[in-house]
mmCIF file of C-alpha atoms and ligand atoms in Angstrom:
data_model
loop_
_atom_site.group_PDB
_atom_site.id
_atom_site.type_symbol
_atom_site.label_atom_id
_atom_site.label_comp_id
_atom_site.label_asym_id
_atom_site.label_seq_id
_atom_site.Cartn_x
_atom_site.Cartn_y
_atom_site.Cartn_z
ATOM 1 C CA LYS A 1 161.536 1.423 98.508
ATOM 2 C CA VAL A 2 159.247 4.321 97.699
ATOM 3 C CA ALA A 3 161.563 6.592 99.641
ATOM 4 C CA ASP A 4 164.550 5.274 97.642
ATOM 5 C CA LEU A 5 162.924 6.020 94.317
ATOM 6 C CA LYS A 6 161.862 9.434 95.445
ATOM 7 C CA GLY A 7 165.388 10.207 96.558
ATOM 8 C CA LEU A 8 166.646 9.300 93.098
ATOM 9 C CA LYS A 9 164.300 11.631 91.267
ATOM 10 C CA GLN A 10 166.712 14.431 91.872
ATOM 11 C CA GLY A 11 170.012 14.930 93.512
ATOM 12 C CA GLN A 12 173.655 15.516 92.937
ATOM 13 C CA LEU A 13 176.514 13.165 92.291
ATOM 14 C CA ARG A 14 180.075 14.398 92.659
ATOM 15 C CA LEU A 15 182.752 12.105 91.262
ATOM 16 C CA ALA A 16 186.514 12.508 91.176
ATOM 17 C CA VAL A 17 188.539 10.073 89.094
ATOM 18 C CA ILE A 18 192.186 9.611 88.152
ATOM 19 C CA THR A 19 193.192 10.504 84.608
ATOM 20 C CA THR A 20 193.234 6.921 83.335
ATOM 21 C CA ALA A 21 189.550 6.505 84.242
ATOM 22 C CA LYS A 22 188.454 9.286 81.930
ATOM 23 C CA TYR A 23 188.522 6.790 79.057
ATOM 24 C CA PHE A 24 185.917 4.678 80.787
ATOM 25 C CA ILE A 25 183.765 6.637 83.208
ATOM 26 C CA PRO A 26 182.285 9.486 81.110
ATOM 27 C CA ARG A 27 180.851 7.110 78.530
ATOM 28 C CA LEU A 28 179.033 5.251 81.275
ATOM 29 C CA LEU A 29 177.426 8.395 82.607
ATOM 30 C CA GLY A 30 175.069 8.582 79.636
ATOM 31 C CA PRO A 31 173.094 5.446 80.470
ATOM 32 C CA PHE A 32 173.137 6.370 84.165
ATOM 33 C CA CYS A 33 171.647 9.801 83.419
ATOM 34 C CA GLU A 34 168.991 8.143 81.301
ATOM 35 C CA LEU A 35 168.011 5.989 84.249
ATOM 36 C CA TYR A 36 167.967 8.981 86.610
ATOM 37 C CA PRO A 37 167.328 12.100 84.528
ATOM 38 C CA GLY A 38 166.877 14.364 87.552
ATOM 39 C CA ILE A 39 170.403 13.895 88.808
ATOM 40 C CA ASP A 40 173.122 16.479 88.263
ATOM 41 C CA ILE A 41 176.600 15.087 87.940
ATOM 42 C CA SER A 42 179.970 16.706 88.327
ATOM 43 C CA LEU A 43 183.053 14.778 87.297
ATOM 44 C CA GLN A 44 186.570 15.887 88.207
ATOM 45 C CA VAL A 45 189.447 14.251 86.358
ATOM 46 C CA THR A 46 192.796 14.750 88.089
ATOM 47 C CA ASN A 47 195.936 12.877 89.008
ATOM 48 C CA HIS A 48 196.479 10.672 92.017
ATOM 49 C CA GLU A 49 197.820 13.363 94.299
ATOM 50 C CA GLN A 50 194.953 15.750 93.592
ATOM 51 C CA ILE A 51 192.435 12.990 94.241
ATOM 52 C CA LEU A 52 194.018 12.495 97.663
ATOM 53 C CA GLU A 53 193.787 16.211 98.261
ATOM 54 C CA ARG A 54 190.102 16.303 97.302
ATOM 55 C CA MET A 55 189.429 13.292 99.486
ATOM 56 C CA SER A 56 191.046 14.878 102.501
ATOM 57 C CA GLN A 57 188.798 17.895 101.993
ATOM 58 C CA ASN A 58 185.723 15.665 101.537
ATOM 59 C CA LEU A 59 184.810 17.385 98.249
ATOM 60 C CA ASP A 60 183.209 14.456 96.418
ATOM 61 C CA ASP A 61 180.836 11.532 96.932
ATOM 62 C CA LEU A 62 182.973 8.848 95.286
ATOM 63 C CA TYR A 63 186.569 8.549 94.094
ATOM 64 C CA ILE A 64 188.045 6.270 91.486
ATOM 65 C CA MET A 65 191.746 5.593 91.823
ATOM 66 C CA SER A 66 194.359 2.819 91.506
ATOM 67 C CA GLN A 67 196.360 3.204 94.646
ATOM 68 C CA VAL A 68 194.225 3.275 97.768
ATOM 69 C CA PRO A 69 195.653 5.662 100.384
ATOM 70 C CA ASP A 70 197.039 3.851 103.408
ATOM 71 C CA ASN A 71 197.042 6.885 105.680
ATOM 72 C CA MET A 72 193.296 7.544 105.425
ATOM 73 C CA ASP A 73 190.445 5.448 106.715
ATOM 74 C CA VAL A 74 188.488 4.527 103.577
ATOM 75 C CA ASN A 75 186.057 2.015 102.160
ATOM 76 C CA CYS A 76 187.226 0.643 98.855
ATOM 77 C CA GLU A 77 186.271 -1.938 96.288
ATOM 78 C CA ALA A 78 188.274 -3.029 93.239
ATOM 79 C CA PHE A 79 186.063 -3.075 90.156
ATOM 80 C CA LEU A 80 188.261 -3.284 87.061
ATOM 81 C CA GLU A 81 191.860 -4.036 86.103
ATOM 82 C CA ASN A 82 194.023 -1.086 85.154
ATOM 83 C CA PRO A 83 197.250 -2.610 83.801
ATOM 84 C CA LEU A 84 200.149 -0.331 82.872
ATOM 85 C CA ILE A 85 201.901 -1.313 79.661
ATOM 86 C CA VAL A 86 204.886 -0.139 77.612
ATOM 87 C CA PHE A 87 203.901 2.026 74.633
ATOM 88 C CA ALA A 88 206.160 2.618 71.625
ATOM 89 C CA PRO A 89 205.682 4.000 68.115
ATOM 90 C CA VAL A 90 204.322 1.498 65.585
ATOM 91 C CA ASN A 91 207.634 0.698 63.905
ATOM 92 C CA HIS A 92 209.830 0.742 66.983
ATOM 93 C CA PRO A 93 212.812 -1.668 66.756
ATOM 94 C CA LEU A 94 211.763 -3.426 69.969
ATOM 95 C CA SER A 95 208.224 -4.001 68.742
ATOM 96 C CA LYS A 96 209.146 -7.325 67.073
ATOM 97 C CA GLU A 97 210.986 -8.671 70.102
ATOM 98 C CA LYS A 98 209.567 -10.975 72.746
ATOM 99 C CA ASN A 99 210.184 -11.028 76.453
ATOM 100 C CA ILE A 100 212.412 -7.954 76.437
ATOM 101 C CA PRO A 101 214.578 -7.617 79.573
ATOM 102 C CA ILE A 102 213.492 -4.504 81.451
ATOM 103 C CA GLN A 103 217.105 -3.260 81.531
ATOM 104 C CA ARG A 104 216.909 -2.601 77.822
ATOM 105 C CA LEU A 105 214.533 0.257 78.486
ATOM 106 C CA SER A 106 217.396 2.243 79.962
ATOM 107 C CA ASN A 107 218.727 3.027 76.460
ATOM 108 C CA GLN A 108 215.397 4.372 75.302
ATOM 109 C CA PRO A 109 214.312 7.998 75.492
ATOM 110 C CA PHE A 110 211.484 7.879 78.002
ATOM 111 C CA ILE A 111 208.433 10.102 78.425
ATOM 112 C CA MET A 112 207.282 10.436 82.022
ATOM 113 C CA ARG A 113 204.083 11.664 83.660
ATOM 114 C CA GLU A 114 204.258 14.621 86.066
ATOM 115 C CA PRO A 115 205.124 14.380 89.782
ATOM 116 C CA GLY A 116 201.910 13.546 91.669
ATOM 117 C CA SER A 117 200.821 11.038 89.014
ATOM 118 C CA GLY A 118 200.035 7.529 90.237
ATOM 119 C CA THR A 119 201.240 6.110 86.924
ATOM 120 C CA ARG A 120 204.592 7.796 87.436
ATOM 121 C CA ARG A 121 204.815 6.472 90.951
ATOM 122 C CA ALA A 122 204.093 2.879 89.881
ATOM 123 C CA VAL A 123 206.625 3.094 87.036
ATOM 124 C CA GLN A 124 209.322 4.585 89.224
ATOM 125 C CA SER A 125 208.867 2.001 91.912
ATOM 126 C CA LEU A 126 209.172 -0.874 89.391
ATOM 127 C CA PHE A 127 212.290 0.705 87.849
ATOM 128 C CA GLU A 128 213.817 1.205 91.283
ATOM 129 C CA GLU A 129 213.041 -2.337 92.323
ATOM 130 C CA GLN A 130 214.670 -3.633 89.107
ATOM 131 C CA GLY A 131 217.622 -1.251 89.208
ATOM 132 C CA VAL A 132 216.684 0.405 85.921
ATOM 133 C CA THR A 133 217.484 4.034 85.205
ATOM 134 C CA VAL A 134 215.692 5.458 82.191
ATOM 135 C CA LYS A 135 216.591 8.592 80.276
ATOM 136 C CA VAL A 136 213.627 10.889 80.818
ATOM 137 C CA LYS A 137 213.529 13.017 77.684
ATOM 138 C CA LEU A 138 210.246 14.678 78.380
ATOM 139 C CA GLU A 139 207.850 15.107 81.261
ATOM 140 C CA LEU A 140 204.175 15.580 80.404
ATOM 141 C CA GLY A 141 201.098 16.077 82.553
ATOM 142 C CA SER A 142 198.661 14.273 80.283
ATOM 143 C CA ASN A 143 198.234 10.742 78.958
ATOM 144 C CA GLU A 144 196.957 12.111 75.652
ATOM 145 C CA ALA A 145 199.967 14.382 75.218
ATOM 146 C CA ILE A 146 202.257 11.454 75.959
ATOM 147 C CA LYS A 147 200.529 9.359 73.301
ATOM 148 C CA GLN A 148 201.010 12.153 70.768
ATOM 149 C CA ALA A 149 204.664 12.444 71.738
ATOM 150 C CA ILE A 150 205.162 8.705 71.312
ATOM 151 C CA ALA A 151 203.439 8.768 67.931
ATOM 152 C CA GLY A 152 205.705 11.676 67.030
ATOM 153 C CA GLY A 153 208.738 9.520 67.747
ATOM 154 C CA LEU A 154 209.937 11.314 70.878
ATOM 155 C CA GLY A 155 210.271 8.158 72.934
ATOM 156 C CA ILE A 156 208.498 5.359 74.739
ATOM 157 C CA SER A 157 206.397 5.457 77.884
ATOM 158 C CA VAL A 158 204.315 3.433 80.297
ATOM 159 C CA LEU A 159 200.592 4.166 80.335
ATOM 160 C CA SER A 160 197.360 2.531 81.346
ATOM 161 C CA ARG A 161 196.024 0.118 78.738
ATOM 162 C CA HIS A 162 192.727 2.007 78.983
ATOM 163 C CA THR A 163 194.306 5.029 77.282
ATOM 164 C CA LEU A 164 194.456 2.872 74.135
ATOM 165 C CA LEU A 165 190.800 2.031 73.818
ATOM 166 C CA LEU A 166 190.181 4.028 70.666
ATOM 167 C CA ASP A 167 193.457 4.012 68.788
ATOM 168 C CA ALA A 168 195.286 0.764 69.384
ATOM 169 C CA SER A 169 196.608 0.629 65.827
ATOM 170 C CA ASP A 170 198.704 3.787 66.267
ATOM 171 C CA PHE A 171 201.082 2.160 68.739
ATOM 172 C CA SER A 172 202.973 -0.975 69.496
ATOM 173 C CA ILE A 173 202.912 -2.507 72.926
ATOM 174 C CA LEU A 174 206.352 -3.758 73.900
ATOM 175 C CA ASP A 175 206.586 -7.194 75.465
ATOM 176 C CA VAL A 176 208.856 -6.203 78.339
ATOM 177 C CA GLN A 177 209.555 -8.417 81.349
ATOM 178 C CA HIS A 178 207.710 -7.368 84.537
ATOM 179 C CA PHE A 179 204.996 -5.698 82.463
ATOM 180 C CA PRO A 180 202.092 -5.128 82.600
ATOM 181 C CA ILE A 181 202.235 -3.573 86.032
ATOM 182 C CA GLN A 182 199.059 -5.093 87.437
ATOM 183 C CA ARG A 183 196.744 -2.566 89.006
ATOM 184 C CA HIS A 184 193.049 -2.108 89.550
ATOM 185 C CA TRP A 185 190.657 0.760 89.721
ATOM 186 C CA TYR A 186 189.032 1.079 93.103
ATOM 187 C CA MET A 187 185.900 2.873 94.095
ATOM 188 C CA VAL A 188 186.767 4.684 97.294
ATOM 189 C CA TYR A 189 185.021 6.834 99.864
ATOM 190 C CA PRO A 190 185.919 7.900 103.373
ATOM 191 C CA ALA A 191 185.029 5.318 106.024
ATOM 192 C CA GLY A 192 182.188 6.518 108.184
ATOM 193 C CA LYS A 193 180.756 8.607 105.380
ATOM 194 C CA GLN A 194 177.162 7.688 104.631
ATOM 195 C CA LEU A 195 176.750 7.418 100.858
ATOM 196 C CA SER A 196 173.798 9.363 99.506
ATOM 197 C CA ILE A 197 171.092 7.366 97.734
ATOM 198 C CA VAL A 198 172.368 8.749 94.435
ATOM 199 C CA ALA A 199 175.973 7.817 95.187
ATOM 200 C CA ARG A 200 174.910 4.324 96.240
ATOM 201 C CA ALA A 201 172.924 3.925 93.030
ATOM 202 C CA TYR A 202 175.968 4.988 91.018
ATOM 203 C CA TYR A 203 178.228 2.646 92.980
ATOM 204 C CA ASP A 204 176.012 -0.346 92.165
ATOM 205 C CA TYR A 205 175.575 0.782 88.579
ATOM 206 C CA LEU A 206 179.322 1.073 88.025
ATOM 207 C CA LEU A 207 180.073 -2.351 89.489
ATOM 208 C CA ALA A 208 177.521 -3.872 87.119
ATOM 209 C CA ALA A 209 178.913 -1.920 84.146
ATOM 210 C CA ALA A 210 182.445 -3.082 84.965
ATOM 211 C CA ARG A 211 181.334 -6.713 85.072
ATOM 212 C CA ASN A 212 179.702 -6.213 81.703
ATOM 213 C CA PHE A 213 182.821 -4.632 80.275
ATOM 214 C CA VAL A 214 184.951 -7.551 81.419
ATOM 215 C CA ASP A 215 182.539 -10.044 79.865
ATOM 216 C CA GLN A 216 182.531 -8.195 76.556
ATOM 217 C CA ASN A 217 186.252 -7.525 76.348
ATOM 218 C CA THR A 218 187.911 -10.612 77.730
ATOM 219 C CA ASP A 219 188.189 -12.339 74.370
ATOM 220 C CA THR A 220 188.528 -9.493 71.893
ATOM 221 C CA THR A 221 189.876 -6.118 73.016
ATOM 222 C CA ALA A 222 192.137 -7.515 75.711
ATOM 223 C CA SER A 223 193.921 -9.948 73.402
ATOM 224 C CA SER A 224 194.226 -7.490 70.540
ATOM 225 C CA LEU A 225 195.869 -4.984 72.875
ATOM 226 C CA GLU A 226 198.393 -7.393 74.298
ATOM 227 C CA PRO A 227 201.583 -8.583 72.664
ATOM 228 C CA THR A 228 201.249 -12.094 71.325
ATOM 229 C CA HIS A 229 203.655 -14.531 72.932
ATOM 230 C CA GLY A 230 205.486 -17.411 71.313
HETATM 231 P P1 PGA B 1 197.479 9.206 87.474
HETATM 232 O O1 PGA B 1 196.727 7.950 88.031
HETATM 233 O O2 PGA B 1 196.536 9.910 86.571
HETATM 234 O O3 PGA B 1 197.771 9.989 88.753
HETATM 235 O O4 PGA B 1 198.730 8.741 86.819
HETATM 236 C C1 PGA B 1 196.669 6.778 87.316
HETATM 237 C C2 PGA B 1 196.836 5.622 88.250
HETATM 238 O O5 PGA B 1 197.215 5.811 89.429
HETATM 239 O O6 PGA B 1 196.574 4.486 87.790
#
């Protein structure tokens, strides 16, 4: 135990997370740094494909992503839901409708994430499965830019519900069939890699923080961000 504590006095933690996790992870680093002031942290925020690239080069201690690679031997643990929902401007005509058939999205100008994005991949595979072709008006490499474009009336899009945390009132969430696309965030690291004491401490810390978040948000945030049925 003494050795553990000593190891935590200083050290380095390298994290790489997908873009949707940047609404959640940085805020949690504050309390972690307070617990372990001697630890230097680097946080990379990139899309799914770049996370895979970093993982294959073994650049980081821990990865946070939604789609665990099936062609790499990894350890992974789901720690929080990351549902993808349909975003529209506040006064969008579909915002008052319930249970909207997914086919109706094909008439809507659509804003799509860049190739290499996990969000894009999940959206495209649902659309393919349902035989929906959307009109992609605009392709953007950032969730924030997409939100601005939606607010500016350029179209609708599908984004992680976590991108909404601070400005839910600027958008409406469309109640479209087959949505939300249910996903989770996973903590991932290469199998066979021995986690450093610091990385292990962060791993345990994050699992606890996620449990806390769920407890605090189950009744309030979650319901206020979801379309009301009936
Ligand atoms: P992205 O990842 O930033 O690559 O879209 C998000 C996700 O896969 O959930």
